[in-house]
CSV table of C-alpha atoms in Angstrom, one decimal:
chain,number,residue,atom,x,y,z
A,261,MET,CA,-72.6,-2.8,15.0
A,262,MET,CA,-70.7,-5.6,16.8
A,263,ARG,CA,-69.8,-7.2,13.5
A,264,ASP,CA,-68.6,-3.8,12.1
A,265,ARG,CA,-66.4,-3.3,15.1
A,266,GLN,CA,-64.9,-6.8,14.8
A,267,LYS,CA,-64.1,-6.2,11.2
A,268,ILE,CA,-62.4,-3.0,12.0
A,269,ARG,CA,-60.4,-4.6,14.8
A,270,ARG,CA,-59.4,-7.4,12.4
A,271,LYS,CA,-58.3,-4.9,9.8
A,272,VAL,CA,-56.3,-2.9,12.4
A,273,THR,CA,-54.7,-6.1,13.7
A,274,ILE,CA,-53.8,-7.2,10.2
A,275,TRP,CA,-52.4,-3.8,9.4
A,276,GLN,CA,-50.3,-3.8,12.6
A,277,VAL,CA,-49.0,-7.2,11.9
A,278,GLY,CA,-48.1,-6.3,8.3
A,279,ARG,CA,-46.4,-3.1,9.5
A,280,GLY,CA,-44.5,-5.1,12.1
A,281,VAL,CA,-43.4,-7.7,9.5
A,282,GLY,CA,-42.3,-4.8,7.2
A,283,HIS,CA,-40.2,-3.2,9.9
A,284,PHE,CA,-38.7,-6.6,10.8
A,285,VAL,CA,-37.8,-7.3,7.1
A,286,ARG,CA,-36.2,-3.9,6.7
A,287,ALA,CA,-34.2,-4.3,9.9
A,288,VAL,CA,-32.9,-7.7,8.8
A,289,ILE,CA,-31.9,-6.2,5.4
A,290,ILE,CA,-30.1,-3.2,7.0
A,291,VAL,CA,-28.3,-5.4,9.5
A,292,GLY,CA,-27.3,-7.7,6.7
A,293,ILE,CA,-25.9,-4.9,4.6
A,294,CYS,CA,-24.1,-3.4,7.6
A,295,PHE,CA,-22.6,-6.8,8.3
A,296,ILE,CA,-21.4,-7.2,4.7
A,297,ILE,CA,-19.8,-3.8,4.8
A,298,LEU,CA,-18.2,-3.9,8.3
A,299,GLN,CA,-17.3,-7.6,8.5
A,300,PRO,CA,-14.0,-7.3,6.5
A,301,LEU,CA,-13.0,-4.4,8.7
A,302,PHE,CA,-13.7,-6.3,11.9
A,303,THR,CA,-11.8,-9.2,10.5
A,304,LYS,CA,-8.7,-7.1,9.7
A,305,LEU,CA,-8.9,-5.5,13.1
A,306,SER,CA,-9.1,-8.8,14.9
A,307,VAL,CA,-6.2,-10.3,12.9
A,308,SER,CA,-4.0,-7.3,13.6
A,309,PHE,CA,-4.0,-8.3,17.3
A,310,MET,CA,-3.3,-12.0,16.8
A,311,ALA,CA,-0.1,-13.9,17.0
A,312,GLU,CA,0.8,-15.9,13.9
A,313,ARG,CA,-0.1,-19.3,15.5
A,314,ASP,CA,-3.7,-18.0,16.1
A,315,LEU,CA,-4.1,-17.8,12.3
A,316,TYR,CA,-3.5,-21.6,12.0
A,317,ASP,CA,-5.8,-22.4,15.0
A,318,SER,CA,-9.2,-23.5,13.7
A,319,SER,CA,-10.8,-22.6,17.0
A,320,VAL,CA,-9.9,-18.9,16.7
A,321,LYS,CA,-12.3,-16.8,14.7
A,322,TYR,CA,-12.4,-13.1,15.8
A,323,ILE,CA,-11.0,-13.1,19.3
A,324,ALA,CA,-7.3,-13.8,19.7
A,325,LYS,CA,-6.0,-16.4,22.1
A,326,HIS,CA,-2.6,-14.8,22.2
A,327,PHE,CA,-3.3,-11.1,22.2
A,328,THR,CA,-0.3,-9.0,21.0
A,329,LEU,CA,0.7,-5.5,20.0
A,330,ASP,CA,3.9,-6.7,18.3
A,331,ASN,CA,2.2,-6.5,14.8
A,332,TYR,CA,1.6,-2.8,15.3
A,333,LYS,CA,5.2,-2.2,16.5
A,334,MET,CA,6.6,-4.0,13.5
A,335,ALA,CA,4.2,-2.3,11.0
A,336,ILE,CA,5.0,1.2,12.4
A,337,GLU,CA,8.7,0.5,12.1
A,338,GLY,CA,8.4,-1.1,8.7
A,339,MET,CA,6.3,1.7,7.2
A,340,ASP,CA,8.4,4.4,8.9
A,341,TYR,CA,4.9,5.5,9.9
A,342,GLY,CA,5.6,8.8,11.5
A,343,THR,CA,7.5,10.3,8.6
A,344,VAL,CA,5.3,8.7,5.9
A,345,PHE,CA,2.1,9.8,7.8
A,346,VAL,CA,3.2,13.5,7.9
A,347,ARG,CA,4.3,13.4,4.2
A,348,THR,CA,1.1,11.9,3.1
A,349,LEU,CA,-0.9,14.3,5.2
A,350,LEU,CA,0.8,17.3,3.7
A,351,LEU,CA,0.3,16.0,0.2
A,352,SER,CA,-3.3,14.9,0.6
A,353,GLY,CA,-4.3,18.0,2.5
A,354,GLY,CA,-2.6,20.4,0.1
A,355,VAL,CA,-3.8,18.7,-3.1
A,356,SER,CA,-7.4,18.4,-1.7
A,357,LEU,CA,-7.5,22.1,-0.9
A,358,LEU,CA,-6.2,23.1,-4.4
A,359,GLN,CA,-8.8,20.7,-6.0
A,360,LEU,CA,-11.6,22.2,-4.0
A,361,PHE,CA,-10.7,25.8,-5.0
A,362,THR,CA,-10.3,25.1,-8.7
A,363,CYS,CA,-13.3,22.8,-8.9
A,364,LEU,CA,-15.4,25.4,-7.0
A,365,LEU,CA,-14.6,28.1,-9.5
A,366,THR,CA,-15.1,25.8,-12.5
A,367,ALA,CA,-18.4,24.4,-11.2
A,368,TYR,CA,-19.8,27.8,-10.5
A,369,GLY,CA,-19.0,28.9,-14.0
A,370,PHE,CA,-20.8,25.9,-15.5
A,371,ALA,CA,-23.8,26.4,-13.3
A,372,ARG,CA,-24.3,30.2,-13.6
A,373,PHE,CA,-22.7,31.6,-16.7
A,374,ARG,CA,-23.3,31.3,-20.4
A,375,PHE,CA,-20.4,31.0,-22.8
A,376,PRO,CA,-19.6,29.3,-26.1
A,377,PHE,CA,-19.3,25.5,-26.2
A,378,LYS,CA,-20.5,25.2,-22.6
A,379,LYS,CA,-22.2,21.9,-23.1
A,380,LEU,CA,-19.3,20.5,-25.1
A,381,LEU,CA,-16.8,21.5,-22.4
A,382,PHE,CA,-19.0,20.0,-19.6
A,383,GLY,CA,-19.2,16.8,-21.7
A,384,CYS,CA,-15.4,16.7,-21.7
A,385,VAL,CA,-15.5,17.0,-17.9
A,386,ILE,CA,-17.8,14.0,-17.7
A,387,LEU,CA,-15.5,12.2,-20.1
A,388,THR,CA,-12.7,12.4,-17.6
A,389,LEU,CA,-14.8,10.1,-15.4
A,390,ILE,CA,-15.2,7.5,-18.1
A,391,VAL,CA,-11.6,7.3,-19.4
A,392,PRO,CA,-9.5,5.0,-17.2
A,393,PRO,CA,-6.3,6.6,-16.0
A,394,GLN,CA,-4.3,3.6,-17.3
A,395,VAL,CA,-5.1,4.8,-20.9
A,396,ILE,CA,-3.2,8.0,-20.4
A,397,MET,CA,-0.5,6.6,-18.1
A,398,LEU,CA,2.3,6.8,-20.6
A,399,PRO,CA,1.6,10.3,-21.8
A,400,LEU,CA,1.3,11.5,-18.2
A,401,PHE,CA,4.7,9.9,-17.3
A,402,MET,CA,6.4,11.4,-20.4
A,403,LYS,CA,4.9,14.8,-19.8
A,404,TYR,CA,6.3,15.2,-16.3
A,405,ARG,CA,9.5,13.4,-17.1
A,406,PHE,CA,10.3,15.9,-19.8
A,407,PHE,CA,8.2,18.8,-18.6
A,408,ASP,CA,8.4,22.0,-20.7
A,409,ILE,CA,6.2,24.9,-21.7
A,410,PHE,CA,6.5,25.8,-25.3
A,411,GLY,CA,10.2,24.9,-25.2
A,412,ILE,CA,11.0,27.7,-22.7
A,413,PHE,CA,12.9,25.5,-20.2
A,414,LYS,CA,14.9,23.7,-22.9
A,415,ALA,CA,15.9,27.1,-24.4
A,416,VAL,CA,17.0,28.5,-21.1
A,417,THR,CA,18.5,25.5,-19.3
A,418,GLY,CA,19.3,23.3,-22.3
A,419,ALA,CA,17.0,20.5,-21.2
A,420,PRO,CA,13.4,20.1,-20.0
A,421,LEU,CA,12.5,19.7,-16.4
A,422,ASN,CA,12.2,16.3,-14.6
A,423,LEU,CA,9.3,16.7,-12.2
A,424,LEU,CA,9.2,13.0,-11.2
A,425,ASP,CA,9.9,12.2,-7.5
A,426,THR,CA,8.4,15.5,-6.6
A,427,PHE,CA,4.9,16.7,-5.6
A,428,ALA,CA,4.8,19.0,-8.6
A,429,PRO,CA,2.7,16.6,-10.8
A,430,PHE,CA,0.0,16.3,-8.1
A,431,ILE,CA,0.0,20.1,-7.6
A,432,LEU,CA,-0.2,20.9,-11.3
A,433,GLN,CA,-3.0,18.5,-11.9
A,434,ALA,CA,-5.0,19.8,-8.9
A,435,CYS,CA,-4.5,23.5,-10.1
A,436,PHE,CA,-5.9,22.7,-13.6
A,437,CYS,CA,-8.8,20.4,-12.5
A,438,MET,CA,-7.1,17.2,-13.7
A,439,GLY,CA,-6.5,15.6,-10.4
A,440,ILE,CA,-8.0,12.4,-9.1
A,441,ARG,CA,-11.8,12.3,-9.7
A,442,ASN,CA,-11.9,16.1,-10.4
A,443,GLY,CA,-14.7,15.6,-12.9
A,444,LEU,CA,-16.9,14.1,-10.2
A,445,TYR,CA,-16.2,17.1,-7.9
A,446,ILE,CA,-17.1,19.6,-10.6
A,447,TYR,CA,-20.3,17.7,-11.3
A,448,MET,CA,-21.3,17.6,-7.6
A,449,LEU,CA,-20.6,21.3,-7.1
A,450,ARG,CA,-22.3,22.3,-10.3
A,451,GLN,CA,-25.5,20.4,-9.3
A,452,PHE,CA,-25.4,22.2,-5.9
A,453,PHE,CA,-25.0,25.7,-7.4
A,454,LYS,CA,-27.8,25.0,-10.0
A,455,GLY,CA,-30.1,24.1,-7.1
A,456,MET,CA,-29.6,27.4,-5.4
A,457,PRO,CA,-32.2,30.1,-6.1
A,458,ARG,CA,-31.1,32.9,-8.5
A,459,GLU,CA,-32.9,35.4,-6.4
A,460,LEU,CA,-30.0,35.4,-4.0
A,461,GLU,CA,-27.6,36.6,-6.7
A,462,GLU,CA,-30.1,39.0,-8.1
A,463,ALA,CA,-30.6,40.6,-4.7
A,464,ALA,CA,-26.8,40.9,-4.3
A,465,PHE,CA,-26.5,42.5,-7.7
A,466,VAL,CA,-29.2,45.1,-6.8
A,467,ASP,CA,-27.3,46.0,-3.7
A,468,GLY,CA,-24.2,46.7,-5.8
A,469,SER,CA,-22.2,43.5,-5.4
A,470,GLY,CA,-20.1,42.3,-8.4
A,471,LYS,CA,-20.0,38.7,-9.6
A,472,LEU,CA,-16.8,37.9,-7.6
A,473,ARG,CA,-18.1,39.4,-4.4
A,474,THR,CA,-21.5,37.7,-4.8
A,475,PHE,CA,-19.7,34.4,-5.3
A,476,LEU,CA,-17.4,34.8,-2.2
A,477,GLN,CA,-20.0,36.3,0.2
A,478,ILE,CA,-23.3,34.6,-0.9
A,479,MET,CA,-22.6,31.4,-2.8
A,480,VAL,CA,-19.5,30.1,-1.0
A,481,PRO,CA,-20.9,30.3,2.6
A,482,SER,CA,-24.0,28.4,1.4
A,483,ALA,CA,-21.9,25.7,-0.2
A,484,VAL,CA,-19.9,24.8,3.0
A,485,PRO,CA,-21.4,21.3,3.4
A,486,MET,CA,-20.7,20.4,-0.3
A,487,MET,CA,-17.2,21.9,0.0
A,488,VAL,CA,-16.5,19.7,3.0
A,489,THR,CA,-17.8,16.7,1.1
A,490,VAL,CA,-15.6,17.4,-1.9
A,491,PHE,CA,-12.6,17.9,0.4
A,492,LEU,CA,-13.2,14.6,2.1
A,493,PHE,CA,-13.5,12.8,-1.2
A,494,GLY,CA,-10.4,14.4,-2.5
A,495,PHE,CA,-8.5,13.7,0.7
A,496,VAL,CA,-9.5,10.0,0.9
A,497,TRP,CA,-8.7,9.3,-2.7
A,498,GLN,CA,-5.4,11.0,-2.6
A,499,TRP,CA,-4.5,9.3,0.8
A,500,THR,CA,-5.2,5.8,-0.6
A,501,ASP,CA,-4.0,6.4,-4.2
A,502,SER,CA,-1.5,3.9,-5.4
A,503,PHE,CA,-1.7,4.5,-9.2
A,504,TYR,CA,-0.5,8.1,-9.5
A,505,THR,CA,1.8,7.6,-6.4
A,506,SER,CA,3.7,4.7,-8.1
A,507,LEU,CA,3.7,6.6,-11.4
A,508,TYR,CA,5.2,9.8,-10.2
A,509,LEU,CA,7.0,8.9,-7.0
A,510,SER,CA,9.5,6.0,-7.2
A,511,ASN,CA,11.8,7.0,-4.4
A,512,THR,CA,9.4,8.9,-2.2
A,513,LYS,CA,7.2,6.8,0.0
A,514,LEU,CA,3.7,7.5,1.0
A,515,ILE,CA,1.1,5.5,3.0
A,516,SER,CA,-0.1,3.5,0.0
A,517,SER,CA,3.3,2.6,-1.4
A,518,SER,CA,4.7,1.7,2.1
A,519,LEU,CA,1.8,-0.6,2.7
A,520,SER,CA,2.3,-2.5,-0.5
A,521,SER,CA,5.7,-3.8,0.5
A,522,LEU,CA,5.3,-3.9,4.3
A,523,ALA,CA,5.8,-7.6,4.8
A,524,VAL,CA,9.1,-7.6,2.9
A,525,LYS,CA,10.4,-4.5,4.7
A,526,VAL,CA,9.6,-6.0,8.1
A,527,TYR,CA,11.2,-9.3,7.1
A,528,SER,CA,14.4,-7.5,5.9
A,529,ALA,CA,14.6,-5.4,9.1
A,530,TYR,CA,14.1,-8.6,11.2
A,531,GLU,CA,17.0,-10.4,9.4
A,532,ASN,CA,19.3,-7.3,9.6
A,533,ASN,CA,18.8,-7.2,13.3
A,534,GLY,CA,20.0,-10.7,13.8
A,535,GLY,CA,16.7,-12.5,13.7
A,536,SER,CA,16.1,-15.9,12.1
A,537,MET,CA,13.2,-16.4,9.7
A,538,ASN,CA,13.5,-19.0,6.9
A,539,PHE,CA,10.8,-17.5,4.7
A,540,ILE,CA,7.9,-15.1,4.7
A,541,SER,CA,5.0,-17.2,5.7
A,542,PRO,CA,1.4,-16.5,4.4
A,543,GLY,CA,0.3,-15.9,8.0
A,544,PHE,CA,3.0,-13.3,8.5
A,545,VAL,CA,2.1,-11.5,5.3
A,546,SER,CA,-1.6,-11.6,6.3
A,547,MET,CA,-0.9,-10.1,9.8
A,548,MET,CA,1.3,-7.3,8.3
A,549,ASN,CA,-1.2,-6.4,5.6
A,550,ASN,CA,-4.1,-6.3,8.0
A,551,THR,CA,-2.2,-4.2,10.5
A,552,GLY,CA,-1.0,-1.9,7.8
A,553,THR,CA,-4.5,-1.5,6.5
A,554,ILE,CA,-5.8,-0.5,9.9
A,555,LEU,CA,-3.0,2.0,10.3
A,556,THR,CA,-3.9,3.4,6.9
A,557,ILE,CA,-7.7,3.8,7.3
A,558,PHE,CA,-7.7,4.8,11.0
A,559,PRO,CA,-7.0,8.5,10.3
A,560,LEU,CA,-9.7,8.5,7.6
A,561,ILE,CA,-12.2,7.2,10.1
A,562,ILE,CA,-11.3,9.9,12.6
A,563,LEU,CA,-11.6,12.6,9.8
A,564,TYR,CA,-15.1,11.2,8.8
A,565,LEU,CA,-16.3,11.2,12.3
A,566,VAL,CA,-15.3,14.9,12.8
A,567,CYS,CA,-16.9,16.0,9.5
A,568,GLN,CA,-19.8,13.5,9.5
A,569,LYS,CA,-22.6,16.2,9.7
A,570,TYR,CA,-21.4,18.2,6.8
A,571,PHE,CA,-20.6,15.1,4.8
A,572,VAL,CA,-24.1,13.7,5.0
A,573,GLU,CA,-25.7,17.1,4.3
A,574,GLY,CA,-23.5,17.6,1.3
A,575,ILE,CA,-24.3,14.2,-0.2
A,576,GLU,CA,-28.0,14.8,0.3
A,577,ARG,CA,-27.8,18.1,-1.6
A,578,SER,CA,-25.4,17.0,-4.3
A,579,GLY,CA,-28.1,15.7,-6.6
A,580,ILE,CA,-26.4,12.3,-7.2
A,581,VAL,CA,-28.3,10.2,-4.6
A,582,GLY,CA,-31.4,8.1,-5.3
């Protein structure tokens, strides 16, 4: 009996030690992954509060010796942050809502209805995720530079419309499910609707609800977490987009385009105000880029914190994890 008890105790001890080692290894891996992800952000945040001489001081790592807010003042003035922020917010919010509405209808149709060439059309949706936007850059530019519908505008006004330097290309692409990553949103929403039990719709049909009423009163309220997730994805990608922004808007500045030339703008403003700077030093460029990046992503962090609960739930139910 004593030997059996000792054997059991040894097994329990070994099991506890192994479990503790497993927890420790997992904790080390998680901490390491978090460090890899967050370390660049912490670096940018620390540099944004440094004076330029701190960047050349080998003893300064993450904590500034000469703490300053001048970088933020110069970046806000150089980016015209207030005006650009409102303009980008209106564009990103409006386009994201339009994308959400059109992708919601499209995904529900793919998930619940049968129609000819359904699989082929859904394959085309997936194809939009594979084809790089650079491949269709020139056709997109020409389409919106000389926009026309069956020659109607040219017949009426004598020339096609020029939609460049307006928000019209973004709005049109969002309305027809051709915006940024719309194929992904359709796939996510389709997977969500396919996972919902058909008994809900059948019960609504028995009670006399039509297809539209069932969609609006039964399916849409159940899809709120996924809708929030899609909206967040659309908002973030539109907010940080530089490809379509530079393609369609050459004279209208948004957050992403203002950030790309921030150091040059600040340098020009400094010279015009009577300052003296012989050249744009690498340290100055680094400070402006890091500060501008913090100003760009800070609203996105706030938005994620507000919608975190719905975002996590939507990702878990999207069918694309694992």
